[in-house]
PDB file of C-alpha atoms in Angstrom:
ATOM      1  CA  MET A   1      -4.787  -9.579   6.558  1.00  0.00           C
ATOM      2  CA  LYS A   2      -3.508  -9.247   3.204  1.00  0.00           C
ATOM      3  CA  THR A   3      -1.261  -6.306   2.051  1.00  0.00           C
ATOM      4  CA  VAL A   4      -1.048  -4.274  -1.169  1.00  0.00           C
ATOM      5  CA  GLY A   5       1.929  -2.246  -2.204  1.00  0.00           C
ATOM      6  CA  MET A   6       4.157  -3.253   0.474  1.00  0.00           C
ATOM      7  CA  TYR A   7       7.706  -4.053  -0.582  1.00  0.00           C
ATOM      8  CA  ARG A   8      10.871  -5.488   1.202  1.00  0.00           C
ATOM      9  CA  GLU A   9      12.575  -2.349   0.603  1.00  0.00           C
ATOM     10  CA  MET A  10      10.341  -0.413   2.894  1.00  0.00           C
ATOM     11  CA  TYR A  11      11.482  -2.736   5.817  1.00  0.00           C
ATOM     12  CA  GLY A  12      15.066  -2.782   5.550  1.00  0.00           C
ATOM     13  CA  GLY A  13      15.599  -6.566   5.704  1.00  0.00           C
ATOM     14  CA  ARG A  14      12.635  -7.222   8.451  1.00  0.00           C
ATOM     15  CA  HIS A  15      10.114  -8.529   5.892  1.00  0.00           C
ATOM     16  CA  ASP A  16      11.998 -10.493   3.152  1.00  0.00           C
ATOM     17  CA  HIS A  17       8.823 -12.390   2.328  1.00  0.00           C
ATOM     18  CA  LEU A  18       7.302  -9.288   0.686  1.00  0.00           C
ATOM     19  CA  PRO A  19       8.057  -8.677  -2.960  1.00  0.00           C
ATOM     20  CA  SER A  20      10.666  -6.433  -4.067  1.00  0.00           C
ATOM     21  CA  PHE A  21      10.012  -3.279  -5.922  1.00  0.00           C
ATOM     22  CA  TYR A  22      12.542  -4.453  -8.532  1.00  0.00           C
ATOM     23  CA  ASP A  23      10.605  -7.685  -9.186  1.00  0.00           C
ATOM     24  CA  SER A  24       7.074  -5.955  -9.204  1.00  0.00           C
ATOM     25  CA  VAL A  25       7.273  -3.964 -12.424  1.00  0.00           C
ATOM     26  CA  ALA A  26       3.863  -4.397 -14.439  1.00  0.00           C
ATOM     27  CA  THR A  27       4.082  -5.706 -17.838  1.00  0.00           C
ATOM     28  CA  GLU A  28       0.561  -4.825 -18.713  1.00  0.00           C
ATOM     29  CA  GLU A  29      -1.617  -1.986 -18.118  1.00  0.00           C
ATOM     30  CA  LEU A  30      -4.685  -2.269 -15.842  1.00  0.00           C
ATOM     31  CA  PRO A  31      -7.796  -0.855 -17.621  1.00  0.00           C
ATOM     32  CA  ASP A  32      -9.167   0.517 -14.444  1.00  0.00           C
ATOM     33  CA  ARG A  33      -5.895   1.562 -12.790  1.00  0.00           C
ATOM     34  CA  ASP A  34      -7.138   4.947 -11.947  1.00  0.00           C
ATOM     35  CA  ALA A  35     -10.097   3.913 -10.065  1.00  0.00           C
ATOM     36  CA  VAL A  36      -8.249   1.008  -8.245  1.00  0.00           C
ATOM     37  CA  LEU A  37      -5.699   3.832  -7.017  1.00  0.00           C
ATOM     38  CA  SER A  38      -8.536   6.090  -6.316  1.00  0.00           C
ATOM     39  CA  TYR A  39      -9.917   3.424  -3.799  1.00  0.00           C
ATOM     40  CA  LEU A  40      -6.445   3.097  -2.269  1.00  0.00           C
ATOM     41  CA  ARG A  41      -6.306   6.764  -1.726  1.00  0.00           C
ATOM     42  CA  ARG A  42      -9.948   7.041  -0.162  1.00  0.00           C
ATOM     43  CA  GLY A  43      -9.385   3.926   1.993  1.00  0.00           C
ATOM     44  CA  PRO A  44      -9.736   4.729   5.774  1.00  0.00           C
ATOM     45  CA  GLY A  45      -6.614   5.566   7.663  1.00  0.00           C
ATOM     46  CA  VAL A  46      -5.974   3.232  10.488  1.00  0.00           C
ATOM     47  CA  PHE A  47      -2.768   4.081  11.782  1.00  0.00           C
ATOM     48  CA  ASP A  48      -1.068   7.439  11.449  1.00  0.00           C
ATOM     49  CA  ILE A  49       2.610   8.074  11.970  1.00  0.00           C
ATOM     50  CA  MET A  50       3.859  11.731  12.051  1.00  0.00           C
ATOM     51  CA  THR A  51       6.966  11.216  10.103  1.00  0.00           C
ATOM     52  CA  ALA A  52       8.374  11.666   6.384  1.00  0.00           C
ATOM     53  CA  GLU A  53       9.667   8.793   4.661  1.00  0.00           C
ATOM     54  CA  PRO A  54      12.509   9.250   2.188  1.00  0.00           C
ATOM     55  CA  HIS A  55      11.225   8.308  -1.401  1.00  0.00           C
ATOM     56  CA  PHE A  56      12.757   5.374  -2.906  1.00  0.00           C
ATOM     57  CA  PHE A  57      12.951   6.736  -6.501  1.00  0.00           C
ATOM     58  CA  GLU A  58      13.279  10.508  -5.985  1.00  0.00           C
ATOM     59  CA  GLU A  59      16.586  11.714  -4.383  1.00  0.00           C
ATOM     60  CA  ASP A  60      15.827  14.541  -1.682  1.00  0.00           C
ATOM     61  CA  ARG A  61      12.123  13.815  -1.585  1.00  0.00           C
ATOM     62  CA  TYR A  62      10.221  12.603   1.309  1.00  0.00           C
ATOM     63  CA  ILE A  63       6.570  11.403   1.779  1.00  0.00           C
ATOM     64  CA  PRO A  64       4.715  12.848   4.690  1.00  0.00           C
ATOM     65  CA  GLY A  65       3.164  10.081   6.876  1.00  0.00           C
ATOM     66  CA  GLY A  66       4.880   7.443   4.734  1.00  0.00           C
ATOM     67  CA  PRO A  67       4.500   4.409   6.987  1.00  0.00           C
ATOM     68  CA  SER A  68       0.837   5.469   7.962  1.00  0.00           C
ATOM     69  CA  MET A  69      -1.538   2.723   7.195  1.00  0.00           C
ATOM     70  CA  HIS A  70      -5.087   2.377   5.542  1.00  0.00           C
ATOM     71  CA  SER A  71      -7.236  -0.464   5.359  1.00  0.00           C
ATOM     72  CA  ASP A  72     -10.573  -1.751   4.183  1.00  0.00           C
ATOM     73  CA  GLY A  73     -10.662  -4.493   6.699  1.00  0.00           C
ATOM     74  CA  VAL A  74      -9.374  -7.130   4.581  1.00  0.00           C
ATOM     75  CA  TRP A  75      -6.396  -5.347   2.804  1.00  0.00           C
ATOM     76  CA  LEU A  76      -3.719  -3.281   4.594  1.00  0.00           C
ATOM     77  CA  TRP A  77      -1.461  -0.688   2.755  1.00  0.00           C
ATOM     78  CA  ARG A  78       0.878   2.325   3.545  1.00  0.00           C
ATOM     79  CA  VAL A  79       0.502   5.835   2.509  1.00  0.00           C
ATOM     80  CA  ASP A  80       3.736   5.686   0.699  1.00  0.00           C
ATOM     81  CA  SER A  81       2.436   2.465  -1.081  1.00  0.00           C
ATOM     82  CA  ILE A  82      -0.294   4.720  -2.775  1.00  0.00           C
ATOM     83  CA  GLU A  83       2.524   7.108  -3.797  1.00  0.00           C
ATOM     84  CA  TYR A  84       4.631   4.441  -5.531  1.00  0.00           C
ATOM     85  CA  LEU A  85       1.772   2.598  -7.247  1.00  0.00           C
ATOM     86  CA  THR A  86       0.743   5.729  -8.526  1.00  0.00           C
ATOM     87  CA  GLN A  87       4.064   7.022  -9.874  1.00  0.00           C
ATOM     88  CA  GLN A  88       5.661   3.684 -10.832  1.00  0.00           C
ATOM     89  CA  PRO A  89       4.387   0.894 -13.138  1.00  0.00           C
ATOM     90  CA  LEU A  90       4.092  -1.485 -10.297  1.00  0.00           C
ATOM     91  CA  VAL A  91       2.065  -4.841 -10.489  1.00  0.00           C
ATOM     92  CA  ILE A  92      -1.402  -4.352  -8.312  1.00  0.00           C
ATOM     93  CA  PRO A  93      -2.223  -7.839  -7.241  1.00  0.00           C
ATOM     94  CA  ALA A  94      -4.962  -9.570  -9.073  1.00  0.00           C
ATOM     95  CA  GLU A  95      -6.919 -10.582  -5.981  1.00  0.00           C
ATOM     96  CA  PHE A  96      -6.710  -6.940  -4.736  1.00  0.00           C
ATOM     97  CA  VAL A  97      -8.165  -5.710  -8.146  1.00  0.00           C
ATOM     98  CA  ALA A  98     -10.887  -8.259  -7.892  1.00  0.00           C
ATOM     99  CA  HIS A  99     -11.669  -7.153  -4.321  1.00  0.00           C
ATOM    100  CA  VAL A 100     -11.892  -3.558  -5.311  1.00  0.00           C
ATOM    101  CA  ARG A 101     -14.085  -4.340  -8.331  1.00  0.00           C
ATOM    102  CA  ALA A 102     -16.587  -6.344  -6.394  1.00  0.00           C
ATOM    103  CA  ALA A 103     -16.898  -3.541  -3.934  1.00  0.00           C
ATOM    104  CA  GLY A 104     -17.738  -1.156  -6.867  1.00  0.00           C
ATOM    105  CA  TYR A 105     -14.486   0.809  -6.475  1.00  0.00           C
ATOM    106  CA  GLU A 106     -16.027   2.057  -3.043  1.00  0.00           C
ATOM    107  CA  PRO A 107     -13.938   1.563   0.138  1.00  0.00           C
ATOM    108  CA  PRO A 108     -15.824   1.607   3.143  1.00  0.00           C
ATOM    109  CA  ALA A 109     -16.032   4.713   5.167  1.00  0.00           C
ATOM    110  CA  SER A 110     -14.683   3.234   8.122  1.00  0.00           C
ATOM    111  CA  VAL A 111     -12.898   0.140   9.497  1.00  0.00           C
ATOM    112  CA  GLU A 112     -13.385  -1.450  12.944  1.00  0.00           C
ATOM    113  CA  TRP A 113     -10.211  -1.796  14.917  1.00  0.00           C
ATOM    114  CA  THR A 114     -10.128  -5.784  15.530  1.00  0.00           C
ATOM    115  CA  ASP A 115      -7.563  -7.967  16.972  1.00  0.00           C
ATOM    116  CA  GLU A 116      -6.529  -8.938  13.395  1.00  0.00           C
ATOM    117  CA  LEU A 117      -6.015  -5.404  12.055  1.00  0.00           C
ATOM    118  CA  SER A 118      -3.940  -4.774  15.420  1.00  0.00           C
ATOM    119  CA  ALA A 119      -1.874  -7.530  15.077  1.00  0.00           C
ATOM    120  CA  ALA A 120      -1.384  -6.758  11.256  1.00  0.00           C
ATOM    121  CA  VAL A 121      -0.364  -3.220  12.266  1.00  0.00           C
ATOM    122  CA  ASP A 122       2.004  -4.530  14.643  1.00  0.00           C
ATOM    123  CA  VAL A 123       3.713  -6.873  11.992  1.00  0.00           C
ATOM    124  CA  TYR A 124       3.932  -3.946   9.577  1.00  0.00           C
ATOM    125  CA  PHE A 125       4.916  -1.179  11.851  1.00  0.00           C
TER     126      PHE A 125
END
């Protein structure tokens, strides 16, 4: 399963293969960025965590349910990923943007819990 908006800093050295926040600053504006972000917000939740994650860019701020995960069955992302992509000029992978556009900016209403999804959640939680 592919990931979007997941950064190595979220994992304290456990996933060094992920991009860094600091290497992911966008140099171009996505014309449909708001629609892509809306897709992320409306994507089905697949794994909920009752915790608040410290915000990386704002001192003394926490993101409720930060490590909770959403998926559309192909891509996986975290609740705090949505926050960071919304507030920061971070790159959204072109492959994900193409996927969202092909879906008409409409995420599925639900996602089946499969072995692949379970394995991806295990890796990133």
